[in-house]
Structures are given as C-alpha cells and as structure tokens.
Coordinates of C-alpha atoms in Angstrom, one line a residue:
M1379 CA 2.7 -66.2 -93.7
K1380 CA 3.4 -62.5 -92.0
I1381 CA 6.3 -60.5 -93.2
G1382 CA 7.2 -57.3 -91.1
V1383 CA 8.3 -54.3 -93.1
V1384 CA 10.0 -51.6 -90.7
T1385 CA 9.5 -48.1 -90.6
F1386 CA 12.5 -45.5 -89.4
P1387 CA 12.6 -42.0 -89.7
G1388 CA 13.3 -41.2 -93.3
S1389 CA 12.5 -44.7 -94.9
L1390 CA 11.3 -44.1 -98.4
D1391 CA 10.4 -47.4 -99.6
D1392 CA 8.7 -49.2 -96.7
R1393 CA 5.4 -49.3 -98.6
D1394 CA 6.6 -50.5 -101.2
A1395 CA 8.3 -53.3 -99.9
S1396 CA 4.8 -53.9 -98.2
R1397 CA 3.2 -54.2 -101.5
A1398 CA 5.9 -56.3 -102.7
V1399 CA 5.1 -59.0 -99.8
V1400 CA 1.5 -58.7 -101.0
R1401 CA 2.7 -59.3 -104.6
G1402 CA 4.7 -62.0 -103.3
G1403 CA 1.1 -63.9 -101.7
G1404 CA 2.2 -62.6 -97.8
E1405 CA 0.8 -60.5 -95.4
A1406 CA 2.8 -57.6 -95.1
V1407 CA 2.6 -56.1 -91.0
S1408 CA 4.0 -52.7 -90.7
L1409 CA 6.8 -52.4 -88.1
W1410 CA 7.8 -49.1 -86.2
H1411 CA 11.2 -48.3 -85.4
A1412 CA 10.5 -47.3 -81.7
V1413 CA 8.9 -50.5 -80.7
A1414 CA 10.5 -53.7 -80.0
D1415 CA 7.6 -56.4 -80.6
L1416 CA 7.7 -58.1 -83.9
R1417 CA 3.8 -58.6 -84.1
G1418 CA 4.2 -62.5 -84.5
V1419 CA 5.9 -61.9 -87.9
D1420 CA 7.7 -64.6 -89.3
A1421 CA 10.4 -62.9 -91.3
V1422 CA 11.3 -59.2 -91.6
V1423 CA 12.3 -56.6 -94.3
L1424 CA 14.2 -53.6 -93.6
P1425 CA 13.5 -51.2 -96.6
G1426 CA 15.4 -48.5 -98.0
G1427 CA 15.7 -44.7 -97.4
F1428 CA 17.8 -42.3 -95.2
S1429 CA 17.4 -43.7 -92.0
Y1430 CA 17.6 -40.5 -89.4
G1431 CA 18.9 -38.4 -92.0
D1432 CA 21.9 -40.3 -92.5
Y1433 CA 23.2 -38.0 -90.0
L1434 CA 25.7 -40.3 -88.4
R1435 CA 26.7 -43.1 -91.0
A1436 CA 24.1 -44.5 -93.3
G1437 CA 22.0 -47.2 -91.1
A1438 CA 24.1 -46.5 -88.3
I1439 CA 21.5 -44.7 -85.6
A1440 CA 19.0 -47.3 -87.1
S1441 CA 20.9 -50.3 -86.1
I1442 CA 20.3 -49.1 -82.4
A1443 CA 16.7 -48.3 -82.5
P1444 CA 14.3 -50.6 -80.1
V1445 CA 13.1 -52.8 -83.0
M1446 CA 16.6 -53.5 -84.0
G1447 CA 17.4 -55.5 -80.9
S1448 CA 14.5 -57.7 -81.5
V1449 CA 15.5 -58.1 -85.4
V1450 CA 19.1 -59.0 -84.2
E1451 CA 17.7 -61.6 -82.0
A1452 CA 15.3 -63.2 -84.0
A1453 CA 17.7 -63.5 -87.0
R1454 CA 20.2 -65.3 -84.8
G1455 CA 17.6 -67.4 -84.0
G1456 CA 17.0 -68.7 -87.4
M1457 CA 14.3 -65.6 -88.9
P1458 CA 14.8 -64.5 -92.8
V1459 CA 16.0 -60.9 -92.6
L1460 CA 16.1 -58.8 -96.1
G1461 CA 17.9 -55.5 -96.0
I1462 CA 17.6 -53.3 -98.8
C1463 CA 19.8 -50.3 -99.7
N1464 CA 19.6 -48.4 -96.3
G1465 CA 18.2 -51.5 -94.8
F1466 CA 21.6 -53.2 -96.2
Q1467 CA 23.7 -50.7 -94.4
V1468 CA 21.5 -50.9 -91.3
L1469 CA 22.2 -54.9 -91.0
C1470 CA 26.2 -54.3 -91.4
E1471 CA 25.8 -51.7 -88.8
A1472 CA 24.1 -54.0 -86.6
G1473 CA 26.9 -56.8 -87.3
L1474 CA 24.3 -59.0 -88.9
L1475 CA 26.1 -58.8 -92.2
P1476 CA 29.8 -58.1 -92.3
G1477 CA 31.7 -55.1 -94.3
A1478 CA 30.3 -51.2 -94.7
L1479 CA 28.6 -49.6 -97.7
V1480 CA 30.7 -46.3 -98.1
R1481 CA 30.2 -43.2 -100.4
N1482 CA 30.0 -44.2 -104.2
D1483 CA 33.1 -43.8 -105.8
V1484 CA 31.7 -41.5 -108.1
R1485 CA 31.0 -38.9 -105.7
T1486 CA 27.3 -38.9 -107.0
F1487 CA 24.0 -40.3 -106.3
V1488 CA 23.3 -43.1 -108.6
C1489 CA 19.9 -43.9 -110.1
R1490 CA 19.8 -46.7 -113.0
D1491 CA 18.0 -49.8 -114.0
Q1492 CA 21.2 -52.4 -112.8
R1493 CA 21.9 -56.1 -114.0
L1494 CA 23.0 -58.3 -111.4
R1495 CA 24.3 -61.9 -111.7
V1496 CA 22.5 -64.2 -108.9
E1497 CA 25.7 -65.6 -107.3
D1498 CA 24.0 -67.7 -104.8
A1499 CA 20.2 -69.2 -105.5
S1500 CA 20.3 -71.0 -101.9
T1501 CA 19.2 -68.4 -99.6
A1502 CA 16.0 -68.0 -97.7
W1503 CA 15.4 -65.0 -100.2
T1504 CA 16.9 -66.2 -103.8
S1505 CA 15.5 -69.8 -104.1
A1506 CA 13.1 -68.7 -106.8
Y1507 CA 16.3 -67.8 -109.2
E1508 CA 18.6 -70.0 -110.6
Q1509 CA 22.6 -69.8 -110.2
G1510 CA 24.3 -67.4 -112.7
Q1511 CA 20.9 -65.8 -113.5
E1512 CA 20.9 -62.3 -114.6
I1513 CA 18.1 -59.9 -113.4
V1514 CA 17.3 -56.3 -113.4
V1515 CA 16.2 -53.9 -110.8
P1516 CA 16.6 -50.6 -110.1
L1517 CA 19.2 -49.3 -108.2
K1518 CA 19.5 -45.7 -106.2
N1519 CA 22.4 -44.8 -103.7
G1520 CA 24.5 -42.2 -102.9
E1521 CA 26.5 -44.7 -100.3
G1522 CA 26.3 -47.7 -101.6
G1523 CA 30.1 -48.9 -102.3
Y1524 CA 30.3 -52.4 -100.5
N1525 CA 33.7 -52.1 -98.3
A1526 CA 35.3 -54.7 -96.4
D1527 CA 39.1 -55.9 -95.5
Q1528 CA 40.8 -58.5 -97.8
R1529 CA 40.4 -61.3 -95.5
T1530 CA 36.8 -60.8 -94.9
L1531 CA 36.2 -60.3 -98.7
D1532 CA 37.9 -63.6 -99.2
E1533 CA 36.1 -65.3 -96.6
L1534 CA 33.1 -64.2 -98.2
E1535 CA 34.0 -65.5 -101.6
G1536 CA 35.3 -68.8 -100.1
E1537 CA 32.3 -69.4 -98.5
G1538 CA 30.0 -68.9 -101.2
R1539 CA 28.3 -65.5 -99.7
V1540 CA 28.3 -63.1 -102.2
V1541 CA 24.5 -63.5 -103.3
F1542 CA 24.6 -61.0 -106.3
R1543 CA 27.1 -59.2 -108.5
Y1544 CA 27.0 -56.1 -110.3
L1545 CA 26.9 -56.5 -114.6
G1546 CA 27.6 -54.2 -117.1
G1547 CA 29.6 -51.9 -115.1
N1548 CA 30.0 -51.2 -111.0
P1549 CA 28.1 -48.2 -110.2
N1550 CA 29.0 -47.4 -106.7
G1551 CA 32.8 -48.7 -106.3
S1552 CA 31.9 -51.8 -104.3
Q1553 CA 34.9 -54.1 -103.9
R1554 CA 34.3 -57.5 -106.0
D1555 CA 31.6 -56.0 -107.8
I1556 CA 29.6 -57.0 -105.0
A1557 CA 25.9 -56.3 -104.9
G1558 CA 24.7 -58.3 -101.7
V1559 CA 25.7 -60.7 -99.4
R1560 CA 24.2 -63.1 -97.0
D1561 CA 25.1 -64.7 -93.3
A1562 CA 26.4 -68.0 -93.1
S1563 CA 23.1 -69.6 -92.7
G1564 CA 21.6 -67.9 -95.4
R1565 CA 18.5 -66.4 -94.0
V1566 CA 20.1 -63.0 -93.4
V1567 CA 20.2 -60.9 -96.9
G1568 CA 21.2 -57.9 -98.0
L1569 CA 21.9 -55.9 -100.9
M1570 CA 21.5 -52.5 -102.7
P1571 CA 19.7 -52.2 -105.3
H1572 CA 15.7 -52.4 -105.0
P1573 CA 14.0 -55.7 -105.7
E1574 CA 10.9 -54.3 -104.6
H1575 CA 10.8 -51.8 -107.6
A1576 CA 10.2 -55.0 -109.4
T1577 CA 7.4 -56.7 -108.8
E1578 CA 4.8 -55.9 -111.3
A1579 CA 4.2 -56.5 -114.9
G1580 CA 4.3 -52.8 -116.4
Y1581 CA 6.0 -51.1 -113.8
G1582 CA 10.1 -52.8 -113.5
P1583 CA 12.8 -52.4 -115.4
T1584 CA 12.3 -54.7 -118.6
E1585 CA 15.6 -54.0 -120.7
H1586 CA 17.6 -57.2 -120.3
R1587 CA 20.9 -58.7 -121.8
G1588 CA 21.3 -58.7 -125.1
G1589 CA 18.2 -56.2 -125.5
A1590 CA 16.0 -59.0 -124.4
S1591 CA 12.4 -57.9 -123.0
G1592 CA 11.2 -58.7 -119.4
D1593 CA 8.1 -58.0 -117.9
G1594 CA 9.8 -55.7 -114.8
T1595 CA 8.8 -58.5 -112.5
D1596 CA 12.5 -59.5 -111.6
G1597 CA 12.3 -58.9 -108.2
L1598 CA 9.1 -60.8 -107.2
G1599 CA 11.4 -63.7 -106.8
F1600 CA 12.7 -62.5 -103.4
F1601 CA 9.2 -62.5 -101.8
T1602 CA 8.0 -66.1 -103.2
S1603 CA 11.3 -67.4 -101.8
V1604 CA 11.1 -66.3 -98.5
L1605 CA 7.5 -67.4 -98.2
Q1606 CA 8.5 -71.3 -99.8
A1607 CA 11.3 -71.2 -97.2
L1608 CA 9.3 -70.4 -94.2
A1609 CA 6.3 -73.0 -95.7
S1610 CA 9.1 -75.7 -95.9
A1611 CA 10.7 -74.8 -92.4

C-alpha cells in the first residue's frame, strides 16, 4: 500500500513520517505541496512542522495549497488521512475536522513525552490499539490547544469522535483534554502529539504509567492500522 506524505515549506517531520510508514510495512510516497497529483496513493499523512512559517494562522496557508484540494476531495471520497501536529492544524483549517488549534495556554513551546489514552480504537488509524489503552509519544507544539464551541465539543463527545485524550496533565490548554479527533467516517484523524517519533525500539519514549518500561514503539500502531484498514476495504 502506498502512503503519501506531504511536504510543505516549513515541514519538519515529513521524513520521520515517511520512515514510520516504512516501519509499519507500507511504501512511502513523497507529495509536494504545489502539485495537486496524489500519485496514486492509498492514504495521506500531513506531517508536523511550521508550514509557511505559521505566518498567518498555523496551517491556514497550507490548507489552500494545490495538494490540499486533492487531499480534501480524496478524503471526502473515503481515503484515510492523518494530520499530525501542524497537519492537524491544516485539517482543521481545511474543514476536514472541526475546531481550531490555538496558542498554548502556558504561552511557551512545549516539548515532552506525553501520555495519551486511546478513546476510539475503531478508526482507520487506531485499530491496532485497544479502547482505553494508554500510550506514550512525543509532543512538541506552540499552538496545540484544541478549541471549539461547546456545541461542537458536545457533538464530538456524543458521537464518540474524540480519539485521544491527554493524561498526566494537560500540556497546552486543550478543551476537555482533547489530544485528537476524527471525522464522522473515522478515516480522517488529527492529533497534536507525534506518533511517528515512536516507531522504532530504542528511539521512542519508554516511560509508561506506573514507571513500567516500554520499547519506544507506541506510535507504530497508527501506521499498521491504516495498512490493515486499506487491506480489508
């Protein structure tokens, strides 16, 4: 299966995302922001970074790049799309996910290993996990606070569309400790932490709840999940 990874001006984690795709068993295909052609990929990852320098709002300029017109059309047709950090911001700005990401309430850039609880293990990107499972992946953001009006938040909760929630303290002021959400289909997912940085033993976070030791691969399930979803579609 071919998984496209988009590079925008200012993307930082596109190569990490491509490596994670390969670690998961897929073929990574590089997609350039200025080219609308998705090159026959089966799914798309929008990686982290600072697209266009975040000069307007984080993700706002990237959301109208030529490639995003094709991504939006493909997503509405059922293609799985994952937005990580800046990619999450892009998905919100493009209207594929509700809400917005705003400046951290602590007013500083936050970088740490972050505990998450899997709230929805039924999506195209999370089926390798169990409902309620706790994982640890890196987090690094300056505008990571998830924000939406109360009606939208209630709808997300009521429809089970909160995919991840922060544990061990809210790092950025996200409403209701929300770390990631999905669309109604469960094929478009956005989250602020970085699973692509936790896909190889010895290189990802190893500290788990209660001091238990992991192998640093808690993020790998994102990339194996989507391959399984594509294979069974």
